[in-house]
Amino acid sequence: MFALDVAAHTGPWRSRHPAEKALLSLGLLVCAVALPTWPGALLSGGAAALLLAGPARVPPGVVLRAAWVPLLFVATSTVPLLVSMPAPTRLAVDPAGLPLAAQTAGRSVAALTCLLLFSATTPLSDVLPRLHRLGIPPAVTEVAALTYRMLFLLVDSVRAVRQAQAARLGFRTWRTAYRSLAGQAGAVFVRAFSRARRLEEGLAVRGYTGSLAVQVEEYRVSVPFVVATTALLGTIITVTIRVATPW
């Protein structure tokens, strides 16, 4: 399993209802996106980061490992906002782009932290079965669940093939490394196709009719948690409006 999934399955918020965590995380996400960057996005992202490190007890290494690719994308996306082209062949630093780049980066990082708060505390297996009650078609959630399952099998296949190639000195030189990577791609594709076909045959033998019946563990909604979440969101909105509104 990925480190983020391990944290979601073993964390102290594992027994909380997914709706509680969705209200908290998505509420902070809406505040980070809809409110002004200062101080709305800062307060929302800061609250999500404190909850991750505090009550949720998600290790910082897990958060950084899951966030470094999106953070790299944010960094590379904000760089063009800092420059301009006064001439077709000349680039110059645009002083007016610095505030826009800072706002874009701050809002993006805050939204990412809010999403990590939900994904690091809520297993996907708790979310997908409950989406039926929201009117999501069963075919959509089942395809998502099967894709999620096949992703782990694909990673295991890649790891097994790579270990076998490394044991045979398949990465000794650049030439052998390119050859091993090509063979790895072919072997993983064949394995994934074979597993998908066996999965389809297994569902057909078991009388699959278009819906997979799974047992969903029931959790009780915590009223104090919902009240505290509402108070936190209300405080962020109130403080942001008072700071951003000129008197």
Tab-separated table of C-alpha atoms in Angstrom:
chain	number	residue	atom	x	y	z
A	1	MET	CA	0.000	0.000	0.000
A	2	PHE	CA	1.013	3.597	-0.505
A	3	ALA	CA	2.095	5.576	2.553
A	4	LEU	CA	-0.964	7.829	2.277
A	5	ASP	CA	-3.305	4.826	2.298
A	6	VAL	CA	-1.509	3.318	5.282
A	7	ALA	CA	-1.943	6.584	7.181
A	8	ALA	CA	-5.644	6.693	6.295
A	9	HIS	CA	-6.228	3.113	7.481
A	10	THR	CA	-4.198	3.335	10.691
A	11	GLY	CA	-4.778	6.928	11.815
A	12	PRO	CA	-6.867	7.994	14.833
A	13	TRP	CA	-9.599	9.381	12.544
A	14	ARG	CA	-10.163	6.011	10.873
A	15	SER	CA	-13.325	5.395	12.912
A	16	ARG	CA	-14.893	8.773	12.136
A	17	HIS	CA	-17.706	9.056	9.614
A	18	PRO	CA	-16.434	10.077	6.171
A	19	ALA	CA	-19.064	12.836	6.055
A	20	GLU	CA	-17.459	14.536	9.051
A	21	LYS	CA	-14.044	14.568	7.427
A	22	ALA	CA	-15.551	15.657	4.101
A	23	LEU	CA	-17.288	18.587	5.801
A	24	LEU	CA	-14.025	19.655	7.422
A	25	SER	CA	-11.651	19.132	4.486
A	26	LEU	CA	-13.943	20.290	1.686
A	27	GLY	CA	-15.167	23.207	3.787
A	28	LEU	CA	-11.574	24.355	4.260
A	29	LEU	CA	-10.987	23.793	0.534
A	30	VAL	CA	-13.926	26.031	-0.375
A	31	CYS	CA	-12.608	28.707	1.978
A	32	ALA	CA	-9.134	28.469	0.448
A	33	VAL	CA	-10.491	28.836	-3.085
A	34	ALA	CA	-13.386	31.268	-2.602
A	35	LEU	CA	-12.020	33.643	0.029
A	36	PRO	CA	-9.246	36.189	-0.606
A	37	THR	CA	-5.760	34.753	-0.474
A	38	TRP	CA	-4.926	36.937	2.507
A	39	PRO	CA	-5.894	35.845	5.004
A	40	GLY	CA	-8.480	33.264	3.794
A	41	ALA	CA	-6.173	30.826	2.000
A	42	LEU	CA	-3.486	31.234	4.665
A	43	LEU	CA	-5.909	30.466	7.493
A	44	SER	CA	-7.483	27.511	5.650
A	45	GLY	CA	-4.161	25.943	4.683
A	46	GLY	CA	-2.703	26.585	8.123
A	47	ALA	CA	-5.689	25.003	9.844
A	48	ALA	CA	-5.460	21.947	7.580
A	49	ALA	CA	-1.725	21.618	8.244
A	50	LEU	CA	-2.226	21.881	12.016
A	51	LEU	CA	-4.980	19.260	11.910
A	52	LEU	CA	-2.770	16.919	9.886
A	53	ALA	CA	0.117	17.189	12.329
A	54	GLY	CA	-2.059	17.382	15.463
A	55	PRO	CA	-5.345	15.480	15.898
A	56	ALA	CA	-4.956	13.398	12.707
A	57	ARG	CA	-1.331	12.503	13.591
A	58	VAL	CA	-0.194	12.027	10.012
A	59	PRO	CA	3.626	11.819	9.841
A	60	PRO	CA	5.158	14.871	8.116
A	61	GLY	CA	7.229	12.589	5.898
A	62	VAL	CA	4.081	10.999	4.498
A	63	VAL	CA	2.574	14.400	3.739
A	64	LEU	CA	5.726	15.680	2.046
A	65	ARG	CA	6.098	12.489	0.026
A	66	ALA	CA	2.553	12.834	-1.277
A	67	ALA	CA	2.811	16.589	-1.885
A	68	TRP	CA	6.186	17.031	-3.559
A	69	VAL	CA	4.948	16.364	-7.098
A	70	PRO	CA	1.983	18.813	-6.856
A	71	LEU	CA	4.268	21.360	-5.189
A	72	LEU	CA	6.726	21.018	-8.060
A	73	PHE	CA	3.878	21.632	-10.488
A	74	VAL	CA	2.821	24.731	-8.534
A	75	ALA	CA	6.381	26.053	-8.539
A	76	THR	CA	6.838	25.592	-12.281
A	77	SER	CA	3.405	27.063	-13.005
A	78	THR	CA	4.028	30.285	-11.101
A	79	VAL	CA	7.397	31.041	-12.705
A	80	PRO	CA	5.839	32.322	-15.994
A	81	LEU	CA	3.851	34.844	-13.955
A	82	LEU	CA	7.099	36.506	-12.865
A	83	VAL	CA	8.398	37.312	-16.338
A	84	SER	CA	7.206	39.239	-19.360
A	85	MET	CA	8.336	39.659	-22.967
A	86	PRO	CA	8.790	43.352	-23.819
A	87	ALA	CA	10.380	42.230	-27.082
A	88	PRO	CA	10.039	39.045	-29.134
A	89	THR	CA	13.534	37.887	-28.172
A	90	ARG	CA	13.903	39.279	-24.665
A	91	LEU	CA	12.580	38.214	-21.281
A	92	ALA	CA	12.327	40.563	-18.325
A	93	VAL	CA	11.192	40.270	-14.737
A	94	ASP	CA	7.729	41.727	-14.297
A	95	PRO	CA	7.346	43.425	-10.883
A	96	ALA	CA	3.572	43.362	-11.252
A	97	GLY	CA	3.629	39.579	-11.558
A	98	LEU	CA	5.081	38.957	-8.106
A	99	PRO	CA	1.814	39.567	-6.179
A	100	LEU	CA	-0.141	37.444	-8.677
A	101	ALA	CA	2.399	34.617	-8.447
A	102	ALA	CA	2.353	34.747	-4.642
A	103	GLN	CA	-1.444	34.655	-4.549
A	104	THR	CA	-1.617	31.776	-7.020
A	105	ALA	CA	1.014	29.740	-5.189
A	106	GLY	CA	-0.497	30.438	-1.773
A	107	ARG	CA	-3.999	29.485	-2.838
A	108	SER	CA	-2.750	26.333	-4.586
A	109	VAL	CA	-0.699	25.154	-1.600
A	110	ALA	CA	-3.615	25.806	0.753
A	111	ALA	CA	-6.012	23.836	-1.458
A	112	LEU	CA	-3.499	20.982	-1.716
A	113	THR	CA	-3.145	20.835	2.075
A	114	CYS	CA	-6.933	20.660	2.483
A	115	LEU	CA	-7.149	17.784	0.000
A	116	LEU	CA	-4.340	15.940	1.773
A	117	LEU	CA	-6.243	16.303	5.042
A	118	PHE	CA	-9.110	14.303	3.542
A	119	SER	CA	-7.056	11.740	1.620
A	120	ALA	CA	-4.695	11.048	4.538
A	121	THR	CA	-7.544	10.395	6.987
A	122	THR	CA	-10.236	8.745	4.837
A	123	PRO	CA	-9.690	5.427	3.026
A	124	LEU	CA	-11.180	5.237	-0.439
A	125	SER	CA	-12.989	2.054	0.573
A	126	ASP	CA	-15.064	4.116	3.021
A	127	VAL	CA	-15.978	6.745	0.443
A	128	LEU	CA	-16.910	4.854	-2.725
A	129	PRO	CA	-19.748	2.683	-1.317
A	130	ARG	CA	-21.402	5.740	0.233
A	131	LEU	CA	-21.473	7.662	-3.026
A	132	HIS	CA	-24.526	5.653	-4.098
A	133	ARG	CA	-26.586	7.565	-1.540
A	134	LEU	CA	-25.594	10.810	-3.261
A	135	GLY	CA	-26.951	9.633	-6.588
A	136	ILE	CA	-23.649	8.570	-8.180
A	137	PRO	CA	-24.277	5.690	-10.644
A	138	PRO	CA	-22.927	2.332	-9.395
A	139	ALA	CA	-20.950	1.830	-12.603
A	140	VAL	CA	-18.866	4.940	-11.891
A	141	THR	CA	-17.949	3.954	-8.341
A	142	GLU	CA	-17.230	0.342	-9.291
A	143	VAL	CA	-14.911	1.345	-12.122
A	144	ALA	CA	-13.118	3.664	-9.683
A	145	ALA	CA	-12.813	0.870	-7.112
A	146	LEU	CA	-11.495	-1.632	-9.658
A	147	THR	CA	-9.026	0.912	-11.021
A	148	TYR	CA	-7.857	1.627	-7.478
A	149	ARG	CA	-7.365	-2.094	-6.871
A	150	MET	CA	-5.581	-2.675	-10.170
A	151	LEU	CA	-3.225	0.200	-9.397
A	152	PHE	CA	-1.716	-1.731	-6.481
A	153	LEU	CA	-1.369	-4.847	-8.631
A	154	LEU	CA	0.329	-2.811	-11.323
A	155	VAL	CA	2.819	-1.344	-8.851
A	156	ASP	CA	3.566	-4.830	-7.488
A	157	SER	CA	4.150	-6.103	-11.022
A	158	VAL	CA	6.514	-3.230	-11.824
A	159	ARG	CA	8.456	-3.851	-8.610
A	160	ALA	CA	8.734	-7.607	-9.242
A	161	VAL	CA	9.882	-7.192	-12.843
A	162	ARG	CA	12.408	-4.510	-11.879
A	163	GLN	CA	13.880	-6.663	-9.109
A	164	ALA	CA	14.214	-9.607	-11.496
A	165	GLN	CA	15.948	-7.428	-14.093
A	166	ALA	CA	18.274	-5.915	-11.500
A	167	ALA	CA	19.253	-9.395	-10.290
A	168	ARG	CA	20.235	-10.223	-13.885
A	169	LEU	CA	22.348	-7.018	-14.194
A	170	GLY	CA	19.783	-5.445	-16.461
A	171	PHE	CA	20.737	-1.909	-15.411
A	172	ARG	CA	24.517	-2.283	-15.627
A	173	THR	CA	24.918	0.086	-18.589
A	174	TRP	CA	22.764	2.622	-20.408
A	175	ARG	CA	22.194	0.172	-23.245
A	176	THR	CA	21.029	-2.626	-20.972
A	177	ALA	CA	18.935	-0.161	-18.952
A	178	TYR	CA	17.012	0.971	-22.045
A	179	ARG	CA	16.505	-2.646	-23.048
A	180	SER	CA	15.294	-3.535	-19.551
A	181	LEU	CA	12.873	-0.620	-19.466
A	182	ALA	CA	11.380	-1.682	-22.799
A	183	GLY	CA	11.021	-5.248	-21.581
A	184	GLN	CA	9.555	-4.019	-18.309
A	185	ALA	CA	6.865	-2.011	-20.113
A	186	GLY	CA	5.914	-5.009	-22.249
A	187	ALA	CA	5.825	-7.429	-19.316
A	188	VAL	CA	3.746	-5.093	-17.150
A	189	PHE	CA	1.267	-4.501	-19.986
A	190	VAL	CA	0.827	-8.243	-20.536
A	191	ARG	CA	0.369	-8.861	-16.806
A	192	ALA	CA	-2.150	-6.040	-16.425
A	193	PHE	CA	-4.135	-7.227	-19.446
A	194	SER	CA	-4.145	-10.812	-18.158
A	195	ARG	CA	-5.284	-9.777	-14.662
A	196	ALA	CA	-8.068	-7.605	-16.083
A	197	ARG	CA	-9.317	-10.469	-18.260
A	198	ARG	CA	-9.276	-12.904	-15.327
A	199	LEU	CA	-11.122	-10.368	-13.204
A	200	GLU	CA	-13.787	-9.992	-15.875
A	201	GLU	CA	-14.171	-13.765	-16.192
A	202	GLY	CA	-14.395	-14.135	-12.412
A	203	LEU	CA	-17.175	-11.546	-12.185
A	204	ALA	CA	-19.082	-13.220	-15.020
A	205	VAL	CA	-18.846	-16.643	-13.330
A	206	ARG	CA	-20.181	-15.171	-10.096
A	207	GLY	CA	-23.239	-13.752	-11.846
A	208	TYR	CA	-22.256	-10.111	-12.055
A	209	THR	CA	-25.367	-8.075	-12.925
A	210	GLY	CA	-23.934	-4.573	-12.969
A	211	SER	CA	-23.595	-3.921	-9.248
A	212	LEU	CA	-21.148	-5.215	-6.649
A	213	ALA	CA	-22.674	-5.727	-3.210
A	214	VAL	CA	-20.176	-4.864	-0.486
A	215	GLN	CA	-20.536	-4.545	3.257
A	216	VAL	CA	-20.153	-0.991	4.474
A	217	GLU	CA	-19.112	-0.390	8.054
A	218	GLU	CA	-21.464	2.046	9.736
A	219	TYR	CA	-20.081	4.982	11.711
A	220	ARG	CA	-21.984	7.360	13.943
A	221	VAL	CA	-21.726	11.051	13.121
A	222	SER	CA	-20.112	12.967	15.977
A	223	VAL	CA	-22.154	16.068	16.783
A	224	PRO	CA	-19.289	17.785	18.686
A	225	PHE	CA	-16.997	17.248	15.689
A	226	VAL	CA	-19.544	18.789	13.322
A	227	VAL	CA	-20.093	21.747	15.676
A	228	ALA	CA	-16.336	22.317	16.018
A	229	THR	CA	-15.930	22.129	12.229
A	230	THR	CA	-18.721	24.642	11.693
A	231	ALA	CA	-17.195	26.967	14.282
A	232	LEU	CA	-13.773	26.712	12.625
A	233	LEU	CA	-15.134	27.478	9.159
A	234	GLY	CA	-17.224	30.347	10.521
A	235	THR	CA	-14.195	31.797	12.302
A	236	ILE	CA	-12.080	31.673	9.134
A	237	ILE	CA	-14.818	33.363	7.082
A	238	THR	CA	-15.427	36.032	9.728
A	239	VAL	CA	-11.734	36.870	10.198
A	240	THR	CA	-11.144	36.984	6.448
A	241	ILE	CA	-14.081	39.317	5.852
A	242	ARG	CA	-13.010	41.654	8.644
A	243	VAL	CA	-9.405	41.794	7.463
A	244	ALA	CA	-10.151	42.058	3.736
A	245	THR	CA	-13.007	44.580	4.052
A	246	PRO	CA	-11.855	48.187	4.351
A	247	TRP	CA	-13.573	50.216	7.041
